[in-house]
Tab-separated table of C-alpha atoms and ligand atoms in Angstrom:
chain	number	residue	atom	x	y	z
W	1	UNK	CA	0.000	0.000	0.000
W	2	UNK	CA	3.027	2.398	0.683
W	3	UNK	CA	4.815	1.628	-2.154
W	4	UNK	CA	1.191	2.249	-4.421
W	5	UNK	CA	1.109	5.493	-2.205
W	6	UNK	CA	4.491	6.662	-2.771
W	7	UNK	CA	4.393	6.216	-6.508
W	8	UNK	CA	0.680	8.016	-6.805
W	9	UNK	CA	3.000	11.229	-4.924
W	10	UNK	CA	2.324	10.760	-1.414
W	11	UNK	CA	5.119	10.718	1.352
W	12	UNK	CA	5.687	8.460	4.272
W	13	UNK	CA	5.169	11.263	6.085
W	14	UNK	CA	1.811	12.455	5.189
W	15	UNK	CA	0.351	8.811	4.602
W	16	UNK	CA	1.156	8.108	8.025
W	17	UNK	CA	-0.280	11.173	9.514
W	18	UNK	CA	-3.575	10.207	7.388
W	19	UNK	CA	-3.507	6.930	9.561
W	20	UNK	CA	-2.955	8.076	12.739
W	21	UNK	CA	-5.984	10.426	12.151
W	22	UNK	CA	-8.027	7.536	10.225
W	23	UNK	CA	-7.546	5.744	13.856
W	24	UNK	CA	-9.341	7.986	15.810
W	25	UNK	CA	-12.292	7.936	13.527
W	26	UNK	CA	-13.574	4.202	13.654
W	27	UNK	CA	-16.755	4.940	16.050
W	28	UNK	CA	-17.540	8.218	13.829
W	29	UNK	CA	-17.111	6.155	10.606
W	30	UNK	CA	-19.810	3.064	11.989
W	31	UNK	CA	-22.397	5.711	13.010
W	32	UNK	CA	-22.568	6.885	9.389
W	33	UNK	CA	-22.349	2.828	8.082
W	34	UNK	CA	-25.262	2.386	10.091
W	35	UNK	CA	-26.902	5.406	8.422
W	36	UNK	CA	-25.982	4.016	5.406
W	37	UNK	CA	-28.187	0.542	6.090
W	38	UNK	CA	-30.810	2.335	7.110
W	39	UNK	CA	-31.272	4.590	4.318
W	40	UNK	CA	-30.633	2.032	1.971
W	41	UNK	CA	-32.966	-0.180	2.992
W	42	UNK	CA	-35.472	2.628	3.098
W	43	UNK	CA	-34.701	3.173	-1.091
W	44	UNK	CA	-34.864	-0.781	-1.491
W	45	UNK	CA	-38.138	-1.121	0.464
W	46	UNK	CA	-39.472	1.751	-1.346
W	47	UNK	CA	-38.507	0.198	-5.266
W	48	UNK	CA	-40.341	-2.705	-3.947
W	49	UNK	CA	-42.911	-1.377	-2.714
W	50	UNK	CA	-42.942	0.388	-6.347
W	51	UNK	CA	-42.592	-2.904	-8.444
W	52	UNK	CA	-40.147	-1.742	-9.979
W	53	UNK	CA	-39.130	-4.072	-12.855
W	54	UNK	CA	-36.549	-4.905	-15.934
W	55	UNK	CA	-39.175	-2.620	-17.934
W	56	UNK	CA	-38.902	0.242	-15.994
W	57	UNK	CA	-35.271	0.503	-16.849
W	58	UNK	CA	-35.861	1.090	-20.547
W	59	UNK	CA	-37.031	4.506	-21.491
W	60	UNK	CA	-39.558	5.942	-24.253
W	61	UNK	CA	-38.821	8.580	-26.996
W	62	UNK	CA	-41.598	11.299	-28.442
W	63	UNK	CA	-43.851	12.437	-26.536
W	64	UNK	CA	-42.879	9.933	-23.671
W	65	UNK	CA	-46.882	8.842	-23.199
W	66	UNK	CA	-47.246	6.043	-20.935
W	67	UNK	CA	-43.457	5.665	-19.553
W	68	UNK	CA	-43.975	3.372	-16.956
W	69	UNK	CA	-39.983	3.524	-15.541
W	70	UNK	CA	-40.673	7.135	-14.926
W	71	UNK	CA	-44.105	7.382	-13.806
W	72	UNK	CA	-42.589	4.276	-11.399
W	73	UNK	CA	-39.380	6.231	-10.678
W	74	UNK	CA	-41.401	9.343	-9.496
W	75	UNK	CA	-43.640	7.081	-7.508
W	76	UNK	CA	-40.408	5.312	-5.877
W	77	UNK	CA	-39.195	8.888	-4.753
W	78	UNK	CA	-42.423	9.741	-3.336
W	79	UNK	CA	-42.181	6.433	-1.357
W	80	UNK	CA	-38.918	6.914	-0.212
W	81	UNK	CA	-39.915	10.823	0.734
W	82	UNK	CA	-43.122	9.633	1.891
W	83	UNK	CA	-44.652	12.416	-0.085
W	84	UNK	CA	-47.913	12.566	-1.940
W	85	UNK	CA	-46.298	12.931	-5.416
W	86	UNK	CA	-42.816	13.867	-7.327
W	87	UNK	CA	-41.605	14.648	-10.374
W	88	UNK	CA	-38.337	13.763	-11.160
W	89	UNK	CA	-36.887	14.042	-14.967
W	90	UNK	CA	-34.146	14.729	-17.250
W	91	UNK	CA	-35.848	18.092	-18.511
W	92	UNK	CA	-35.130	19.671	-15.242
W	93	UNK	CA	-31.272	20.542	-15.748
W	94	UNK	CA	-29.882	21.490	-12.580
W	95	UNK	CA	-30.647	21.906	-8.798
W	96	UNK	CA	-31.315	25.785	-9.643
W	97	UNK	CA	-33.542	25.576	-12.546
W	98	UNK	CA	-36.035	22.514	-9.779
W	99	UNK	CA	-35.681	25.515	-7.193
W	100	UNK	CA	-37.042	27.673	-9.663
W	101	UNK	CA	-39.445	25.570	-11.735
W	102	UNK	CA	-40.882	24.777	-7.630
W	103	UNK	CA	-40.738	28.590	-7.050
W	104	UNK	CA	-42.288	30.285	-10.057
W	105	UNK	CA	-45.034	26.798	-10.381
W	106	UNK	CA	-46.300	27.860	-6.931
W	107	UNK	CA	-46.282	31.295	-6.759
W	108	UNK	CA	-48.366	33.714	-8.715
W	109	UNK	CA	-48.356	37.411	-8.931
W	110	UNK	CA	-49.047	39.471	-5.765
W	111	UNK	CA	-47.943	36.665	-3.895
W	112	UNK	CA	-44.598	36.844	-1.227
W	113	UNK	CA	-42.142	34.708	-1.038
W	114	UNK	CA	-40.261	34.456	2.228
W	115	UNK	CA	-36.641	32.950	3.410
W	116	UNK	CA	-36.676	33.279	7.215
W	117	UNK	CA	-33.208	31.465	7.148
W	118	UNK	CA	-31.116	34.751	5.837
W	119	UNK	CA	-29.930	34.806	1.991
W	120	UNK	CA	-30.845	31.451	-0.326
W	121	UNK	CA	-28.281	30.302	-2.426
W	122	UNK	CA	-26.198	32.597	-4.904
W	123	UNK	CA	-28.198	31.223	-8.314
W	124	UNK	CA	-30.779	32.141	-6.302
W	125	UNK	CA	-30.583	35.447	-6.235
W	126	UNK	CA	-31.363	36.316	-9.977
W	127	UNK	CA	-34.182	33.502	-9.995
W	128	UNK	CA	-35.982	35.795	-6.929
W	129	UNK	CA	-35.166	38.976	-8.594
W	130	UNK	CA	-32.572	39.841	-5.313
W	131	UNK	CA	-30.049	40.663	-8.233
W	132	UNK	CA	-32.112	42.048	-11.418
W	133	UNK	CA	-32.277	39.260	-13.980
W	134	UNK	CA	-34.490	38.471	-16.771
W	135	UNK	CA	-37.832	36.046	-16.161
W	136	UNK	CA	-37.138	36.142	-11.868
W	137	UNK	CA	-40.055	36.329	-9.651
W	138	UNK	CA	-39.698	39.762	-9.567
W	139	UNK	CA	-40.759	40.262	-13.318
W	140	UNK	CA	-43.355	38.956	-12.542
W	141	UNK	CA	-44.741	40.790	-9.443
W	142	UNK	CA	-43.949	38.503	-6.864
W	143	UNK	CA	-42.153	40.035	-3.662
W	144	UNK	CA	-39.770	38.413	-2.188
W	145	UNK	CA	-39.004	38.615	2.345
W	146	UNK	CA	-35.972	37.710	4.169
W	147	UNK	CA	-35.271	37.373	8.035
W	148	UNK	CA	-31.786	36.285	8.660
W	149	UNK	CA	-30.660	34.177	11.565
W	150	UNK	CA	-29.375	35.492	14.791
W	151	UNK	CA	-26.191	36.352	15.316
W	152	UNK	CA	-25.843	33.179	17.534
W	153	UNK	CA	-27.086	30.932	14.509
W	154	UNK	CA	-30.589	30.799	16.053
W	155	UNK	CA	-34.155	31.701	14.324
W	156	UNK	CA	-35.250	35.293	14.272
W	157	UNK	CA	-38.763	33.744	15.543
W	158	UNK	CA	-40.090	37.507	16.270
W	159	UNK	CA	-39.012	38.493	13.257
W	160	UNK	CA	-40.704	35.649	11.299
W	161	UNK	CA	-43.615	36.260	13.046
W	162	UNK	CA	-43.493	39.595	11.624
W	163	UNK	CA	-42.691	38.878	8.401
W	164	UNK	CA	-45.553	36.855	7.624
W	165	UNK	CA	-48.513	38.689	6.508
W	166	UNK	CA	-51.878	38.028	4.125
W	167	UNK	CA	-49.735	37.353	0.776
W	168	UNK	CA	-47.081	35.275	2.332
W	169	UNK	CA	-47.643	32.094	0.138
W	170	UNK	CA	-44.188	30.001	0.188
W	171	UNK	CA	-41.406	30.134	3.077
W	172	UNK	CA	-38.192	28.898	1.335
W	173	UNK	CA	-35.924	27.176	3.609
W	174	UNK	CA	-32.442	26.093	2.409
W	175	UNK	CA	-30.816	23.263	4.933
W	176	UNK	CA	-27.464	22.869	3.634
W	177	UNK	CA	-24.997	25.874	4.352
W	178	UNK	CA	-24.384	26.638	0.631
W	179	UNK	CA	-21.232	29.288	0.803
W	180	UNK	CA	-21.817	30.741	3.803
W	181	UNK	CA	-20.554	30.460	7.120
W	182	UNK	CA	-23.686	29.366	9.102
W	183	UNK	CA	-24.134	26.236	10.173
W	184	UNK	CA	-26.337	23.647	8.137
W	185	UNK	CA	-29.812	22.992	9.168
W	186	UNK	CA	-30.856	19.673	10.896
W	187	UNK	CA	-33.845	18.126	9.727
W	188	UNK	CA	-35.162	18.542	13.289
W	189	UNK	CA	-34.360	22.329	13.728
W	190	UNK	CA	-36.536	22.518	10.362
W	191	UNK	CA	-39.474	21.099	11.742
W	192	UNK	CA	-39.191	23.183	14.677
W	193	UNK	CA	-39.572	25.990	12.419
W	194	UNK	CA	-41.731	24.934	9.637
W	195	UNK	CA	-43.999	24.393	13.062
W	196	UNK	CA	-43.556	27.492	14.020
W	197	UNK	CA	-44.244	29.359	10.478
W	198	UNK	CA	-47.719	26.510	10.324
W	199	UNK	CA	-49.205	28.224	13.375
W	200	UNK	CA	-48.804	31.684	12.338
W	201	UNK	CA	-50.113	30.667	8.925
W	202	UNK	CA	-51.384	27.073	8.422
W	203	UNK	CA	-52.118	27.445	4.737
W	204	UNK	CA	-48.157	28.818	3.704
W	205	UNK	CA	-45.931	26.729	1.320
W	206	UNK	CA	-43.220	25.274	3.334
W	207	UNK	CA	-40.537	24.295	0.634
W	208	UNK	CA	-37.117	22.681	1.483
W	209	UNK	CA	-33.906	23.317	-0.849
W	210	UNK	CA	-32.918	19.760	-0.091
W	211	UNK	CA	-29.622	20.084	-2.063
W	212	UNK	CA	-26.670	17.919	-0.315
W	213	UNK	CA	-28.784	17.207	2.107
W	214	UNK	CA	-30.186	13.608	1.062
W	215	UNK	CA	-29.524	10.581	3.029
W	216	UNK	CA	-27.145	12.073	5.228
W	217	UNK	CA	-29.956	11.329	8.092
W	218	UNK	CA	-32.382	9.080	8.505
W	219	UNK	CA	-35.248	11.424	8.127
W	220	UNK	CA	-35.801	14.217	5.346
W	221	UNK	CA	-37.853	17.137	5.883
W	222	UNK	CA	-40.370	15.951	4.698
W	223	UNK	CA	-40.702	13.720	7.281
W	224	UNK	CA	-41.413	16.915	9.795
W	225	UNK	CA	-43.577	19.045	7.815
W	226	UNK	CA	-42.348	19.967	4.660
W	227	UNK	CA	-44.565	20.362	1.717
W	228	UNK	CA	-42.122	20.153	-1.155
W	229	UNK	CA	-38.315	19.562	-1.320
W	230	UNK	CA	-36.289	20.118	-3.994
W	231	UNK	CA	-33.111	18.868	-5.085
W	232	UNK	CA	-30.169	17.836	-7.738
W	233	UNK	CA	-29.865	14.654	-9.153
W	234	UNK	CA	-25.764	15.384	-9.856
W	235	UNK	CA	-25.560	15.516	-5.998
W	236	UNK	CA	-26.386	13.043	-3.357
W	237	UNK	CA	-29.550	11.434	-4.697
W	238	UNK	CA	-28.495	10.505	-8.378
W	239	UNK	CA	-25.292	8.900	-6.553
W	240	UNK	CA	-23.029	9.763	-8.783
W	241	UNK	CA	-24.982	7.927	-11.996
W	242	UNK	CA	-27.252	10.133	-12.624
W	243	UNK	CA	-25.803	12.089	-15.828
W	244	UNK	CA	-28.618	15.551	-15.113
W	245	UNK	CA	-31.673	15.947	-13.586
W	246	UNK	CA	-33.450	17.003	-10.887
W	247	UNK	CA	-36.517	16.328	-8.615
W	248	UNK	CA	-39.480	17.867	-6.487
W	249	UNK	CA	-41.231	15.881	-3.921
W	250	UNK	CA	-44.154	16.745	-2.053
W	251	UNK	CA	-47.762	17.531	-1.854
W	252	UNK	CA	-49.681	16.402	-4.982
W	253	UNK	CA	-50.758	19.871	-5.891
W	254	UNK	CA	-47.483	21.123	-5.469
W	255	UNK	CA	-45.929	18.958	-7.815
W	256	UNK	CA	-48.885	19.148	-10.266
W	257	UNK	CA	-48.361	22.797	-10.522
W	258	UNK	CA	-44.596	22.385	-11.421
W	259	UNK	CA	-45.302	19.638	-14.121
W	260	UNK	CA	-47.881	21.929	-15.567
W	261	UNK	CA	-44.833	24.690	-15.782
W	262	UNK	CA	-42.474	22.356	-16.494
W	263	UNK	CA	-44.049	20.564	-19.412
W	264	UNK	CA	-47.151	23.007	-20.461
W	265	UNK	CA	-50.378	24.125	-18.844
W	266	UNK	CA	-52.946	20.574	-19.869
W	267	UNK	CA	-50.049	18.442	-20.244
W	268	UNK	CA	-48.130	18.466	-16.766
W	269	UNK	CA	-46.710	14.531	-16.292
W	270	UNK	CA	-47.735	13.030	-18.849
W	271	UNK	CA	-45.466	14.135	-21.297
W	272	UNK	CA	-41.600	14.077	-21.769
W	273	UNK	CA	-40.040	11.003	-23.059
W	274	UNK	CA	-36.666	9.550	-20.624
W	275	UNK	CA	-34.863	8.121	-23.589
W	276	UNK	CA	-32.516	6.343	-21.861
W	277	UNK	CA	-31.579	7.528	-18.753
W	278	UNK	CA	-33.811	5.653	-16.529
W	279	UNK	CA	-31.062	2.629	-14.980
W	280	UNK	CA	-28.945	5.143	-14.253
W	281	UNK	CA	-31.746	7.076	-12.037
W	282	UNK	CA	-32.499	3.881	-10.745
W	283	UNK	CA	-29.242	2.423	-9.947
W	284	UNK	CA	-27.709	6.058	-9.025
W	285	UNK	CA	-30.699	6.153	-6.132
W	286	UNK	CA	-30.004	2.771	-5.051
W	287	UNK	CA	-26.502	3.464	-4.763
W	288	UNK	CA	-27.125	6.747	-3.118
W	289	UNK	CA	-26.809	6.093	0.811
W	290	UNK	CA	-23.500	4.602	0.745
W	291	UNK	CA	-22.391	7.232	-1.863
W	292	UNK	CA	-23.231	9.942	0.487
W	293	UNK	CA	-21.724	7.978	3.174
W	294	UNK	CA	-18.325	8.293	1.352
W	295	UNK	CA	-18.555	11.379	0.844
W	296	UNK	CA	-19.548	12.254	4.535
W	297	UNK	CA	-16.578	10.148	5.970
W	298	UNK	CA	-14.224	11.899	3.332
W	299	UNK	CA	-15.605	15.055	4.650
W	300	UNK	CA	-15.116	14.300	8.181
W	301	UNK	CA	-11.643	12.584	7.798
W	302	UNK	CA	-10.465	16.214	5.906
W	303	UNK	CA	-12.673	18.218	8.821
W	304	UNK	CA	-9.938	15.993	10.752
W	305	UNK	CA	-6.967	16.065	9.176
W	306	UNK	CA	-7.047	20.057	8.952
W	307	UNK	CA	-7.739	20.905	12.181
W	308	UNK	CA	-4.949	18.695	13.587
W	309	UNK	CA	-2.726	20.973	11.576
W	310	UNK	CA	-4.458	23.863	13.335
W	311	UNK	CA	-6.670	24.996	10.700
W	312	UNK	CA	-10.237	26.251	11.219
W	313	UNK	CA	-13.514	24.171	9.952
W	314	UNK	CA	-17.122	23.884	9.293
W	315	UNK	CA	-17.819	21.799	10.635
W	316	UNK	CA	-15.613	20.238	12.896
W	317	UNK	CA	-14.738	16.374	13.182
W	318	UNK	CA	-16.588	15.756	16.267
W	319	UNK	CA	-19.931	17.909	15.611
W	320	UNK	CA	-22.908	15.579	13.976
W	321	UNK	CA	-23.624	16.357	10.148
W	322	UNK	CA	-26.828	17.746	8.373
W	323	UNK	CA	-24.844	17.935	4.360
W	324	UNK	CA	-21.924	16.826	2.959
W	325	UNK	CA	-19.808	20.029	2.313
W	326	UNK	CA	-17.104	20.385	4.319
W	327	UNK	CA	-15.396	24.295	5.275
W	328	UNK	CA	-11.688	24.710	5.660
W	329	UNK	CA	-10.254	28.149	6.305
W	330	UNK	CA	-6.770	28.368	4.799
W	331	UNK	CA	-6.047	32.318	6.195
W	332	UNK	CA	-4.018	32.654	2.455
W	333	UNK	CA	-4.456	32.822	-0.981
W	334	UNK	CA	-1.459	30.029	-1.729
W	335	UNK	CA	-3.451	27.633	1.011
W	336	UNK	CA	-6.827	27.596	-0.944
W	337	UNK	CA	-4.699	26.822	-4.375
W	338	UNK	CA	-2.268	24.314	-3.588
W	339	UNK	CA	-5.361	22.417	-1.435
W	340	UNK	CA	-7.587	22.785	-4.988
W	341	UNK	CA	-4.979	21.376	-6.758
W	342	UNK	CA	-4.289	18.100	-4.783
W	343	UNK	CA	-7.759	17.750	-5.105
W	344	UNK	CA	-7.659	17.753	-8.885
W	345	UNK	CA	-4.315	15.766	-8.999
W	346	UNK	CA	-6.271	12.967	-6.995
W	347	UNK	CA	-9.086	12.812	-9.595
W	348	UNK	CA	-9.821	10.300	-12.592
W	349	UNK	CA	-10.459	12.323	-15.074
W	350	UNK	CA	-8.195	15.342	-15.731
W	351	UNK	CA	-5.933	14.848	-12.911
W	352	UNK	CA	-3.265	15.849	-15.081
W	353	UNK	CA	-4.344	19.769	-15.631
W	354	UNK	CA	-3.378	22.451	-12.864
W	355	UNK	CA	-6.641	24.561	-11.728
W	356	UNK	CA	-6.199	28.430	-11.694
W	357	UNK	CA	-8.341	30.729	-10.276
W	358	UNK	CA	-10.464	33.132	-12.784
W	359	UNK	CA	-12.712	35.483	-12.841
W	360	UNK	CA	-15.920	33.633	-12.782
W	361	UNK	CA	-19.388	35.441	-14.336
W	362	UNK	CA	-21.264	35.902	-10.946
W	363	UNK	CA	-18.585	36.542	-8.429
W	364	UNK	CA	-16.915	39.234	-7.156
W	365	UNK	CA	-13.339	37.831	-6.690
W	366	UNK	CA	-11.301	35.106	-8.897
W	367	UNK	CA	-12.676	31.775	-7.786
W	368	UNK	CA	-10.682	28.241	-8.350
W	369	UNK	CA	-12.316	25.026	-8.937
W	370	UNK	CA	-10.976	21.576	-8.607
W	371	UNK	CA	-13.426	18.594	-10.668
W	372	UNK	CA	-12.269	15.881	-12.214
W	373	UNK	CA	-15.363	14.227	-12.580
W	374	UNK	CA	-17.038	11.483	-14.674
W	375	UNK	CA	-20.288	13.834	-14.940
W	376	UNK	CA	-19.252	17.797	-15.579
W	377	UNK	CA	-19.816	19.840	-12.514
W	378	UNK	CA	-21.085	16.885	-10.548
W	379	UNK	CA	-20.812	18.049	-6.821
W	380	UNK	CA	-21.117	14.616	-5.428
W	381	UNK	CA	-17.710	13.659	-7.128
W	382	UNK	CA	-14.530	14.780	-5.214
W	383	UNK	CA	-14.326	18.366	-5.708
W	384	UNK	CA	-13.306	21.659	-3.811
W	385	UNK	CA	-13.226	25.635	-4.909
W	386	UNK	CA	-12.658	28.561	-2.799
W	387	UNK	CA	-12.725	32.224	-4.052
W	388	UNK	CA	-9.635	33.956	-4.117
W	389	UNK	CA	-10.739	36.473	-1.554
W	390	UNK	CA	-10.947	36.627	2.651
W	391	UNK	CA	-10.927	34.492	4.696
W	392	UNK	CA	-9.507	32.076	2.094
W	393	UNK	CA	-11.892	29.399	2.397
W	394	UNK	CA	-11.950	26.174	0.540
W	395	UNK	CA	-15.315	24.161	0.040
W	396	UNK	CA	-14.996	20.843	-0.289
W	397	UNK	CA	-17.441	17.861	-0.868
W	398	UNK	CA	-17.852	14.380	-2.695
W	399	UNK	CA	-16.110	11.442	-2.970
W	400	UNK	CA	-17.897	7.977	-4.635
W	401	UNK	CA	-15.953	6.032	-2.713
W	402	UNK	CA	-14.045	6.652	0.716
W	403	UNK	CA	-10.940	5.300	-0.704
W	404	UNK	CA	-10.815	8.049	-2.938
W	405	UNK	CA	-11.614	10.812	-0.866
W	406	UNK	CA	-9.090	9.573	1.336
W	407	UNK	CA	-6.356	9.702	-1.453
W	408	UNK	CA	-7.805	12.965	-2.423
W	409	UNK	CA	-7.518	14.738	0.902
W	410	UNK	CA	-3.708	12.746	1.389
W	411	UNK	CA	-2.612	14.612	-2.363
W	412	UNK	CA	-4.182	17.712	-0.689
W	413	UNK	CA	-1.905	17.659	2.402
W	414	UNK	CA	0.773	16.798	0.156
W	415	UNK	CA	0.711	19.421	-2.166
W	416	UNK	CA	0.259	22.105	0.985
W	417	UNK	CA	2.962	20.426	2.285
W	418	UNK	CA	5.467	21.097	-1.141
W	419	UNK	CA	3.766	24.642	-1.523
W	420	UNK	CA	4.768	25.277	1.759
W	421	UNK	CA	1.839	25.908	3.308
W	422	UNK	CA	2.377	23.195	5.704
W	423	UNK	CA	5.890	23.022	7.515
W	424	UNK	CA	5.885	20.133	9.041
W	425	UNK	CA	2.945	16.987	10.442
W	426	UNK	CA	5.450	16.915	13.438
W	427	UNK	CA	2.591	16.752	16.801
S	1	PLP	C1	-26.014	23.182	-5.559
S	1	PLP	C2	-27.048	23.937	-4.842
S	1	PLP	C3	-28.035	24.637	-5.526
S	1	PLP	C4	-28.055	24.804	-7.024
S	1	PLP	O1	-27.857	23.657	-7.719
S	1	PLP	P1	-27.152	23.678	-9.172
S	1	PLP	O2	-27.328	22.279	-9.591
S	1	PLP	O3	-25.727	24.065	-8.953
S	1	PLP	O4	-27.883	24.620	-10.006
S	1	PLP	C5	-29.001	25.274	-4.777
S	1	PLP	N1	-28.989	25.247	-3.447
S	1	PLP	C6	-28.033	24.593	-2.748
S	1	PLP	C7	-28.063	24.607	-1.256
S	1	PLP	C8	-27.039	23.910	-3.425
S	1	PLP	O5	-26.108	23.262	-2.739
């Protein structure tokens, strides 16, 4: 294993830090195995449940009338979600444009929109209007609310109180962290407050932006309230298969109304053909809980690793987990690059190109991006990118299989270690 180690780049040094860390994480690493069981029985009792069969793993073309792997598949995630309905398809291209096809299906004009967890997600933004873009919610006369979290992480319940008023129609609550530096949202702390939002209001939208968020506990929101939740099918649930898509889960009208916007007005469900996508839907969902669980013991071994070497992180290796992205907080500019590109030199496709940081449309400092990933831009892959800016933070997340997040995070360390960044693993 050295030897393989050595000639892959990695030092005796820094592979045998990585195992006196990996030692102290055996009773972390069985609590998320366990996890793992349970939610994969949960997806194999649901497919059951489903009947799903050999001829739900071919797909139609057309029109897509009568496709009985997707009208299955949809009923399988409304099993497992223990929803009323979902729609989950090709056609829906990214975790942004199901946020959106949920928000702008459910909303109408006049109506508010409110986020009592502070800002959504940065794609977000132009979708509500928060940054002018063309076709948001704004356009179209729909207001948009926002009460941030306490300083001490908490709900602003006053303030939500306050918020709500005769047009609030649809709270929007996003669990996982995103880019920010709050902590991620427990399924439990989101029933609390969907709860809380019910009583004011019993008739309000409660929507979930689900996104990393899948399998990574035992329940899902929807299991404490939620009417909808909405997610990617390039991150946790399409377990790495899963070439595009997305999905919305929840109550039937809910989902009616976005498969009326999603397809057209009198057609909704019933149309748009799968070609032949459907196995890897199938096999990507099934494969899901011990995908995520890869990922979250990669994330937790790096959450390890780096604070060891007396770096900060989000969170940290002992605290429990509610997504899979992990927060490191480098303090320099030649930190966040040299840990990006260990990440990349670690991947299977493309390991052999050197990320640099550029100025991405959208952001307001040069941001660098390690992927090297069998599906473009799929999160659930090892990846990592940090902007270029203060505090010098590197996001990282994925990993298919714990072996290679482990190498990934190992040719990280290494490559902070040649840039310098890193002195010495001496404790
Ligand atoms: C990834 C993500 C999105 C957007 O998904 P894309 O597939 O990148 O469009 C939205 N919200 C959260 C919390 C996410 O992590």
């Amino acid at each position: 294993m050295q030897q393989l180690y050595e000639e892959l780049g990695i030092d005796k040094e820094v592979a045998a830090f990585g195992e006196s860390i990996l030692a102290g994480l055996k009773e972390r690493f069985e609590a998320i195995d366990k996890n793992a069981e349970y939610n994969q029985l949960k997806v194999i009792k649901a497919m059951q449940a489903c009947h799903v069969s050999e001829a739900c793993l071919l797909g139609t073309t057309g029109y897509g009338y009568n496709d009985v792997g997707r009208d299955t598949l949809e009923a399988v995630y409304a099993k497992l979600f223990g929803t009323e309905d979902a729609l989950v398809r090709p056609q829906i291209t990214c975790g942004t444009h199901a946020l959106a096809l949920a928000l702008m299906s459910n909303l109408r004009p006049g109506d508010e929109l409110l986020s009592p967890v502070g800002k959504p997600y940065d794609t977000l933004e132009e979708v509500i209007g928060i940054r002018e873009s063309k076709g948001s919610l704004k356009e179209y006369g729909i207001r948009y609310r926002q009460v941030d979290l306490l300083s001490n992480g908490e709900f602003d319940y006053e303030g939500i109180r306050a918020a709500v008023n005769d047009s609030t129609k649809l709270v929007t609550i996003q669990r996982s962290k995103g880019y920010q530096t709050r902590k991620t949202l427990s399924v439990e702390r989101i029933g609390k407050l969907i709860a809380f939002i019910k009583n004011i209001k019993p008739d309000i939208i409660c929507m979930v932006d689900n996104c990393y968020g899948e399998f990574v506990e035992v329940i899902e929101p929807t299991d404490v309230g939620a009417d909808m939740i909405v997610g990617s099918l390039i991150k946790n649930p399409g377990g790495g298969l899963a070439p595009i898509g997305g999905y919305i889960a929840g109550k039937k009208e809910c989902v009616e109304n976005a498969a009326f916007r999603l397809t057209s007005p009198g057609l909704g469900k019933e149309v748009g053909a799968s070609l032949g996508i459907l196995k890897d839907f199938y096999q990507g969902l099934f494969l899901a809980p011990t995908v995520t669980a890869a990922a979250l013991k990669g994330a937790v071994f790096a959450a390890a690793c780096l604070e060891k070497l007396g770096f900060s992180v989000v969170p940290d290796s002992t605290e429990s987990r509610h997504d899979i992205i992990q927060a490191v907080t480098f303090g320099s500019k030649e930190g966040v690059i040299a840990f990006c590109r260990g990440i990349q030199a670690a991947a299977p496709v493309d390991s052999f190109v050197v990320p640099e940081p550029w100025d991405m449309p959208g952001y307001d400092a040069p941001v660098i991006m390690a992927a090297g990933a069998f599906v473009s831009g799929s999160s659930i892959e090892l990846s990592a990118d940090g902007p270029i800016k203060p505090p010098y933070a590197v996001y990282f997340q994925g990993g298919l299989t714990f072996p290679h997040a482990k190498f990934g995070i190992l040719k990280a360390l290494q490559s902070l270690k040649n840039a310098g960044v890193i002195p010495s693993f001496e404790k």
